[in-house]
Every structure is written in C-alpha cells, then in structure tokens.
Coordinates of N, CA, C and O in Angstrom, one line a residue:
M1 N -7.1 38.4 221.4 CA -6.8 36.8 221.9 C -6.7 35.4 221.0 O -6.7 36.1 220.2
A2 N -6.2 34.5 221.5 CA -5.8 33.4 221.3 C -6.7 32.7 220.6 O -7.6 33.0 221.4
S3 N -7.3 32.2 219.5 CA -8.2 31.3 218.8 C -7.7 30.4 219.2 O -6.5 30.2 220.4
K4 N -9.0 29.5 219.4 CA -8.1 28.1 219.8 C -7.4 26.6 218.9 O -6.6 26.5 219.9
A5 N -7.6 26.9 218.6 CA -6.2 26.5 217.0 C -4.8 27.2 217.4 O -4.8 26.0 218.0
Q6 N -4.8 27.8 218.3 CA -3.4 28.9 218.9 C -3.6 27.8 219.6 O -2.2 27.0 220.7
M7 N -4.0 28.0 220.9 CA -4.4 26.8 222.5 C -3.7 25.5 221.7 O -3.4 25.4 222.7
T8 N -4.7 24.9 221.0 CA -4.2 24.3 220.8 C -2.5 23.7 220.9 O -2.0 22.8 220.5
G9 N -2.4 24.6 219.7 CA -1.2 24.5 218.8 C 0.0 24.8 219.6 O 1.3 24.1 220.0
M10 N -0.3 25.5 220.7 CA 0.8 25.9 222.3 C 1.1 25.4 223.1 O 1.8 25.1 223.9
R11 N 0.1 24.0 223.1 CA -0.7 23.3 224.6 C 0.4 22.3 224.4 O 1.0 21.6 224.7
G12 N 0.4 21.6 222.3 CA 1.1 20.4 221.8 C 2.4 21.0 222.3 O 3.2 20.2 222.7
V13 N 3.1 22.4 222.5 CA 4.4 22.1 222.2 C 5.3 21.7 223.4 O 6.0 22.0 223.4
F14 N 3.7 22.6 224.3 CA 4.4 22.3 225.9 C 4.6 20.8 226.1 O 5.6 19.9 227.0
L15 N 3.6 20.3 225.7 CA 3.8 19.0 226.2 C 4.9 17.9 225.7 O 5.3 17.3 225.9
V16 N 5.8 18.6 224.3 CA 6.7 17.5 223.2 C 8.1 18.5 224.3 O 9.0 17.5 224.9
A17 N 8.0 18.9 224.8 CA 8.3 20.2 225.7 C 8.8 19.3 226.4 O 10.1 19.4 227.4
A18 N 7.9 19.0 226.7 CA 8.2 18.6 228.9 C 8.7 17.5 229.0 O 9.5 16.7 229.2
E19 N 8.2 16.6 227.8 CA 8.3 15.0 227.7 C 9.8 15.3 226.8 O 10.8 13.9 227.2
L20 N 10.3 16.1 226.2 CA 11.7 15.3 226.2 C 13.5 16.0 227.2 O 13.9 15.5 227.4
S21 N 12.7 17.2 228.3 CA 13.3 17.3 228.7 C 13.0 16.1 230.1 O 13.9 15.4 231.3
R22 N 11.7 15.5 230.8 CA 11.7 14.1 231.2 C 12.2 13.6 230.2 O 13.1 12.1 230.3
L23 N 13.3 13.3 229.1 CA 13.6 12.5 228.5 C 15.7 12.7 228.6 O 16.5 12.1 228.3
G24 N 15.6 13.7 229.6 CA 17.0 14.3 229.7 C 17.1 15.5 228.7 O 18.6 16.1 228.7
F25 N 16.6 16.1 227.3 CA 17.2 17.3 226.8 C 16.8 18.0 226.8 O 16.0 18.1 228.0
I26 N 17.1 19.0 226.8 CA 17.2 21.0 227.6 C 15.8 20.8 226.0 O 16.2 21.1 224.8
A27 N 15.0 21.8 225.9 CA 13.8 21.6 225.2 C 13.5 23.1 225.1 O 13.1 24.3 226.1
S28 N 13.4 24.2 224.5 CA 13.5 25.8 224.3 C 12.9 26.7 223.2 O 13.1 25.9 222.0
P29 N 11.6 26.6 223.2 CA 10.8 27.1 222.8 C 10.9 28.0 221.8 O 10.9 28.9 222.4
T30 N 11.0 28.3 220.5 CA 11.8 29.1 219.8 C 10.8 30.4 219.5 O 9.1 30.6 220.1
S31 N 11.3 30.9 219.2 CA 9.1 33.2 218.8 C 8.6 31.7 217.9 O 8.6 31.3 216.7
R32 N 7.1 32.4 217.9 CA 6.2 31.9 217.8 C 6.3 32.2 216.1 O 5.5 31.4 214.8
S33 N 7.1 33.6 216.1 CA 7.1 33.8 214.4 C 8.5 33.3 213.3 O 8.0 32.8 212.2
A34 N 9.3 31.7 214.0 CA 9.7 31.0 213.2 C 9.4 29.8 212.7 O 8.7 29.7 212.9
I35 N 9.9 30.6 211.6 CA 9.7 28.6 210.4 C 10.4 27.8 210.8 O 10.2 28.1 210.2
G36 N 9.5 26.3 210.1 CA 9.4 25.3 210.5 C 10.4 24.5 211.9 O 10.1 23.6 212.1
A37 N 9.8 25.1 213.7 CA 11.2 25.0 214.1 C 10.1 25.3 214.8 O 9.3 26.6 215.8
D38 N 9.3 25.0 216.1 CA 8.9 25.3 217.7 C 10.0 24.5 219.0 O 9.4 25.8 219.5
L39 N 11.0 24.5 218.4 CA 10.4 23.7 220.0 C 12.9 24.2 219.0 O 12.7 23.0 217.9
L40 N 13.1 24.4 219.7 CA 15.4 23.6 219.3 C 15.1 23.0 220.9 O 15.2 23.4 222.1
I41 N 16.4 21.9 220.3 CA 16.6 21.0 221.5 C 18.0 19.9 221.2 O 18.5 20.4 220.2
T42 N 18.6 19.6 222.0 CA 19.9 20.1 222.0 C 20.2 18.6 223.7 O 19.4 19.0 224.8
D43 N 21.5 18.0 223.4 CA 21.6 17.1 225.0 C 22.2 17.8 225.7 O 22.7 19.0 225.4
Q44 N 22.5 17.4 227.3 CA 23.3 18.7 227.8 C 24.4 18.7 227.9 O 25.2 19.4 228.2
T45 N 24.9 17.5 226.6 CA 27.0 18.2 226.6 C 27.3 19.4 224.9 O 27.5 19.2 225.6
C46 N 25.6 19.3 224.3 CA 25.6 20.3 223.3 C 26.2 19.9 222.3 O 26.8 20.4 221.5
K47 N 26.4 17.9 222.9 CA 26.7 17.2 221.4 C 25.3 17.5 219.9 O 26.8 17.2 219.1
R48 N 24.6 16.9 220.2 CA 23.8 17.1 219.0 C 22.3 17.3 219.5 O 22.6 18.0 220.7
T49 N 22.1 18.2 218.0 CA 20.7 19.6 218.5 C 19.6 19.0 217.3 O 20.0 18.4 216.4
F50 N 18.5 19.4 217.1 CA 18.2 19.6 216.2 C 17.0 20.8 216.7 O 16.3 21.4 217.6
S51 N 16.5 20.6 215.2 CA 15.6 21.6 215.8 C 13.7 20.8 215.1 O 12.9 19.8 214.6
V52 N 12.0 21.2 216.1 CA 11.4 20.4 215.8 C 10.1 20.7 215.8 O 10.1 22.5 216.2
Q53 N 8.9 20.2 214.5 CA 8.2 21.5 214.2 C 6.8 20.5 215.5 O 7.1 18.9 214.9
V54 N 6.2 20.7 215.8 CA 4.2 20.6 216.6 C 3.4 20.5 215.6 O 3.3 21.2 215.7
K55 N 3.8 19.8 215.1 CA 2.1 19.4 214.8 C 0.6 19.1 215.8 O 1.2 18.0 215.9
T56 N -0.7 19.6 216.1 CA -0.7 19.1 217.7 C -2.1 19.1 216.8 O -3.1 19.9 216.4
N57 N -2.9 18.3 216.9 CA -4.4 17.9 217.5 C -5.4 17.9 218.5 O -5.2 17.5 219.2
A58 N -6.8 18.7 219.0 CA -7.6 19.0 219.6 C -8.5 17.5 220.3 O -9.3 17.6 220.6
S59 N -7.8 16.6 219.4 CA -8.6 14.9 219.2 C -8.1 14.1 218.3 O -6.8 14.1 218.3
N60 N -8.4 12.9 218.8 CA -7.6 11.4 218.0 C -8.2 11.4 216.3 O -8.4 10.4 215.7
R61 N -7.4 12.1 215.6 CA -7.3 12.5 214.3 C -6.3 11.2 213.7 O -5.7 10.9 214.3
S62 N -6.6 11.0 212.3 CA -6.3 10.3 211.6 C -5.5 10.7 210.9 O -5.0 10.0 210.2
W63 N -4.7 11.9 210.6 CA -3.9 12.8 210.2 C -3.3 13.8 210.7 O -4.5 14.7 211.8
W64 N -3.0 14.4 209.9 CA -2.4 16.2 210.8 C -2.0 17.0 209.1 O -1.8 17.3 208.6
L65 N -2.4 18.4 208.9 CA -2.5 19.8 208.7 C -0.6 19.1 209.3 O -0.1 19.9 209.9
V66 N -0.1 20.1 207.9 CA 1.6 20.5 208.0 C 2.3 21.4 206.8 O 3.1 21.6 207.2
G67 N 1.0 21.5 206.1 CA 1.4 22.6 205.4 C 2.7 22.9 203.9 O 3.5 21.2 204.2
E68 N 2.6 22.8 202.6 CA 3.8 23.1 202.0 C 4.5 22.7 202.5 O 6.0 21.6 201.5
K69 N 5.2 23.4 203.2 CA 6.5 23.9 203.3 C 7.1 22.0 203.8 O 8.5 21.8 203.7
A70 N 6.3 21.2 204.2 CA 7.2 19.9 204.9 C 7.8 19.2 203.5 O 8.7 18.6 204.9
C71 N 7.6 19.2 202.7 CA 7.8 18.7 201.6 C 9.3 19.6 201.7 O 10.5 18.3 200.6
D72 N 9.4 20.3 201.9 CA 10.9 21.2 201.2 C 11.6 21.3 202.7 O 12.8 21.4 202.5
L73 N 11.0 21.5 203.7 CA 11.6 22.0 204.6 C 12.2 20.5 205.9 O 12.1 19.8 206.8
V74 N 13.7 19.1 204.7 CA 14.2 18.4 205.4 C 15.1 18.7 205.2 O 16.1 19.1 204.8
A75 N 15.8 17.4 206.2 CA 17.0 17.2 207.5 C 17.3 16.4 208.7 O 16.2 16.2 208.5
A76 N 18.8 16.0 208.5 CA 19.0 15.0 208.6 C 18.4 15.0 211.3 O 18.2 14.5 212.0
T77 N 18.7 16.2 210.9 CA 18.2 17.2 212.2 C 17.0 17.3 212.9 O 16.6 18.3 213.5
H78 N 16.1 18.1 212.3 CA 15.2 18.5 211.5 C 13.9 17.4 211.8 O 13.7 16.7 211.2
I79 N 12.9 17.1 213.1 CA 12.5 16.7 213.6 C 10.8 17.1 213.3 O 10.3 18.5 214.3
Y80 N 9.7 16.4 213.0 CA 8.0 16.6 213.8 C 8.2 15.4 214.6 O 8.4 14.5 215.2
V81 N 7.7 16.5 215.5 CA 6.5 15.4 217.0 C 5.7 16.0 216.0 O 4.2 16.4 216.6
L82 N 4.2 14.9 216.7 CA 3.2 15.0 215.9 C 2.1 14.2 216.7 O 2.1 13.4 217.3
V83 N 1.0 15.3 217.5 CA -0.2 14.5 218.3 C -0.6 14.9 218.5 O -1.8 15.9 217.3
N84 N -2.1 13.7 219.2 CA -3.1 13.8 219.3 C -3.3 14.0 220.5 O -3.4 12.9 221.9
I85 N -3.7 14.8 221.4 CA -4.9 15.3 222.1 C -6.5 15.0 222.3 O -7.5 14.7 221.6
R86 N -6.0 12.9 223.7 CA -7.1 12.3 223.3 C -8.2 13.3 224.2 O -8.1 12.8 226.2
P87 N -9.5 13.9 224.3 CA -10.6 14.4 225.3 C -10.9 13.4 226.1 O -11.5 12.6 225.7
G88 N -10.9 13.3 227.5 CA -11.5 13.1 228.4 C -10.7 12.0 228.8 O -10.5 10.2 229.8
K89 N -9.0 11.8 227.6 CA -8.4 10.2 228.7 C -7.0 10.9 228.6 O -5.8 10.6 228.1
E90 N -7.0 12.4 228.7 CA -5.6 12.8 229.2 C -4.6 12.9 230.0 O -3.4 11.8 230.0
M91 N -5.4 12.0 231.5 CA -4.1 11.4 232.7 C -3.7 9.8 232.0 O -3.1 9.4 232.4
D92 N -3.8 9.4 230.7 CA -3.9 7.9 230.3 C -2.8 8.4 228.3 O -2.1 7.1 228.5
G93 N -2.6 9.6 228.9 CA -1.0 10.8 227.8 C -1.5 10.9 227.0 O -3.2 10.5 226.7
Y94 N -0.8 11.2 226.2 CA -1.1 11.6 224.4 C -0.6 10.8 223.7 O 0.0 9.8 223.8
D95 N -1.0 10.7 222.6 CA 0.0 10.9 221.1 C 0.8 10.7 220.1 O 0.0 12.8 220.5
Y96 N 1.8 10.3 220.4 CA 3.0 11.0 220.2 C 3.5 10.5 218.9 O 4.2 8.9 219.1
Y97 N 3.6 11.1 217.6 CA 4.1 10.6 216.4 C 5.4 11.1 216.3 O 5.2 12.0 215.8
V98 N 6.6 10.6 216.9 CA 8.3 11.5 216.6 C 8.5 10.7 215.1 O 8.9 9.7 214.9
V99 N 8.2 12.3 214.4 CA 9.1 11.8 212.7 C 10.8 12.1 212.0 O 9.8 13.3 212.6
P100 N 11.1 11.6 211.5 CA 12.1 12.4 210.6 C 11.7 13.4 209.5 O 10.1 13.6 209.6
S101 N 11.9 14.3 209.7 CA 11.4 15.4 208.0 C 11.5 14.5 207.4 O 10.0 15.1 206.1
R102 N 12.7 14.3 206.9 CA 12.0 13.2 205.3 C 11.0 12.5 204.9 O 10.2 12.0 204.2
I103 N 11.3 12.2 206.0 CA 9.6 10.8 206.2 C 8.0 12.0 206.0 O 6.9 10.7 205.3
V104 N 8.4 12.9 206.6 CA 7.5 13.7 206.5 C 6.7 13.4 205.0 O 6.0 14.4 204.8
A105 N 8.2 14.1 205.1 CA 8.5 14.5 203.3 C 7.6 13.7 202.4 O 7.4 13.5 201.6
K106 N 8.2 13.0 202.2 CA 7.3 11.4 201.8 C 5.9 11.0 201.8 O 5.8 10.2 200.7
Y107 N 6.2 11.1 202.7 CA 4.3 11.7 203.1 C 3.1 12.3 203.5 O 2.2 11.8 203.7
T108 N 3.6 13.2 202.4 CA 3.1 14.4 202.9 C 1.7 14.1 201.7 O 2.2 14.0 200.2
K109 N 0.6 14.5 201.9 CA -0.8 14.6 200.6 C -1.0 15.5 200.4 O -1.4 17.5 202.1
R110 N -1.4 16.5 199.2 CA -2.6 17.9 198.7 C -3.3 17.4 198.4 O -4.0 16.0 197.9
F111 N -4.2 17.9 199.9 CA -5.6 17.9 199.7 C -6.1 19.5 198.8 O -6.3 20.3 199.5
D112 N -6.7 18.9 197.5 CA -8.0 20.2 196.8 C -9.1 20.4 197.0 O -10.2 19.6 197.2
R113 N -9.7 21.7 198.2 CA -11.2 21.5 198.3 C -11.5 22.8 196.9 O -10.4 23.1 196.5
A114 N -12.8 22.9 197.4 CA -13.4 24.0 196.7 C -12.5 25.9 196.8 O -12.4 26.0 196.2
N115 N -11.8 25.7 198.0 CA -11.7 27.7 197.9 C -10.3 27.1 199.0 O -10.2 28.1 198.8
S116 N -10.4 25.8 198.9 CA -8.4 25.8 198.7 C -8.0 24.8 199.5 O -8.1 23.7 198.6
I117 N -6.3 24.2 199.5 CA -5.5 23.2 199.3 C -5.5 23.5 201.1 O -4.1 24.7 201.5
F118 N -4.9 21.8 201.4 CA -4.7 21.4 202.6 C -3.2 20.3 202.4 O -3.5 20.5 201.5
F119 N -2.3 20.1 202.9 CA -1.2 19.0 202.9 C -1.3 18.4 204.2 O -1.1 18.7 205.4
G120 N -1.1 17.3 204.4 CA -1.3 16.8 205.6 C -0.7 15.2 205.2 O -0.4 15.5 204.1
V121 N -0.6 14.1 206.3 CA -0.3 14.0 207.1 C -1.2 12.3 206.9 O -2.0 12.8 208.6
S122 N -0.5 11.0 206.7 CA -1.8 10.4 207.1 C -1.4 9.4 208.6 O -0.9 9.0 208.9
R123 N -1.5 8.9 209.8 CA -1.4 8.6 211.0 C -1.1 7.1 210.1 O -0.1 6.2 211.2
A124 N -2.0 6.6 209.8 CA -1.4 5.2 208.9 C -0.6 4.9 208.3 O 0.7 4.1 208.9
D125 N 0.4 5.9 207.9 CA 1.4 6.4 206.9 C 2.3 6.5 207.6 O 3.7 5.6 207.5
L126 N 2.6 6.9 208.6 CA 3.4 6.5 210.4 C 3.2 6.5 211.3 O 3.9 6.5 213.2
A127 N 2.7 5.0 211.1 CA 2.3 4.4 212.1 C 3.6 3.0 213.2 O 3.9 3.9 214.2
A128 N 4.7 3.9 212.6 CA 5.8 3.2 213.8 C 6.6 4.3 213.9 O 7.6 3.4 214.3
Y129 N 6.3 5.5 213.6 CA 6.5 6.4 214.0 C 6.1 7.0 216.4 O 6.3 7.4 217.3
H130 N 5.0 5.3 216.0 CA 4.2 6.0 217.2 C 5.4 5.8 218.3 O 5.8 5.2 218.6
N131 N 5.1 7.1 219.9 CA 5.9 7.4 221.2 C 7.2 6.1 220.3 O 8.0 6.3 220.7
K132 N 7.9 6.5 219.4 CA 9.3 6.9 218.7 C 10.1 7.7 219.6 O 11.4 8.6 218.4
W133 N 10.3 7.8 220.2 CA 11.2 9.3 221.3 C 12.8 8.5 220.9 O 13.6 9.6 220.5
S134 N 13.1 7.5 220.3 CA 14.9 7.6 219.8 C 14.5 7.9 218.9 O 16.0 7.8 218.7
V135 N 14.2 8.6 218.1 CA 14.7 9.3 216.4 C 16.1 9.9 217.4 O 16.8 10.3 216.2
F136 N 14.9 10.5 218.2 CA 16.2 11.6 218.8 C 17.6 11.3 219.5 O 19.0 11.8 220.0
G137 N 18.3 10.4 219.8 CA 18.8 9.2 220.5 C 19.0 9.5 222.2 O 17.4 9.2 222.1
T138 N 19.5 9.4 222.3 CA 19.5 8.7 224.5 C 20.5 10.5 224.4 O 21.2 11.5 223.8
A139 N 19.5 11.0 225.7 CA 20.3 12.5 225.7 C 21.3 12.8 226.8 O 22.3 13.6 227.1
V140 N 21.9 11.5 227.0 CA 23.3 11.8 228.2 C 24.4 11.2 227.7 O 24.5 9.8 226.3

C-alpha cells in the first residue's frame, strides 16, 4: 500500500501534468524509479522537450525538500515544479512554483539534524517563479 507521502507525490505529478496539458503540452509520467524526472514534456511539434521534477507538499509550507541531487541535476531543459496543496482551498487552485533547475541548485540549502541531513529550497527565495509557466515557453 502506498504511504501518505507517496500519494501526495503522485497527486502533485498528475496536477502538474494536467496543468501542462491545459497549456497545450504533451506530458508523460516517467517510471517511478526514474531519477531526476517525474514527467517528460514536449510541445505538439516535438521541437522542444523538458524533463520535470515535481516536489509536492500536502500543506502550504514555506519550503520543499529537494534532495542532494538538486545541486547537480542542472540543465537548461530540466525544470522543477514545486507544488503546495492548500487543504480546504483546492477549488481556489494550487500553488505552483515553476523553477529552472539552475535556480533550484543555486538556492538549495543543507539542513543538518541530529540523525539526518536534508536539502531544501525556500518559497521566499523562489517567489518570482510563482505560477511562472512561461518558463516552458508556449506549446504551439
């Protein structure tokens, strides 16, 4: 059985795929074991392609866990879409931050805890990317 965190992650991937489809892109989820990409995106002429990493919070948090690889997985066509699901406000939409991987790498911070290490990015550092779907350009 999938954990609550896995279900939240899957929900985010499909929300992002639906939004990109609404914008005219073709969005295909990858295998769950694919490193670095949850979605592969192309325009309708297959002239522009993107890999998309989705990170989802089940609440309106001020940061996202991204993992240590976020510092190394940088490419002009690799995009992060960071999602906050706002409980009770789903009808108002969701918060999406559409961020180039180089920006995520730049703002990723390491957090040392007693028994573990986390890597994350702050919503405040990425405010300019709120709903910035233009990072993908236009689909047509």
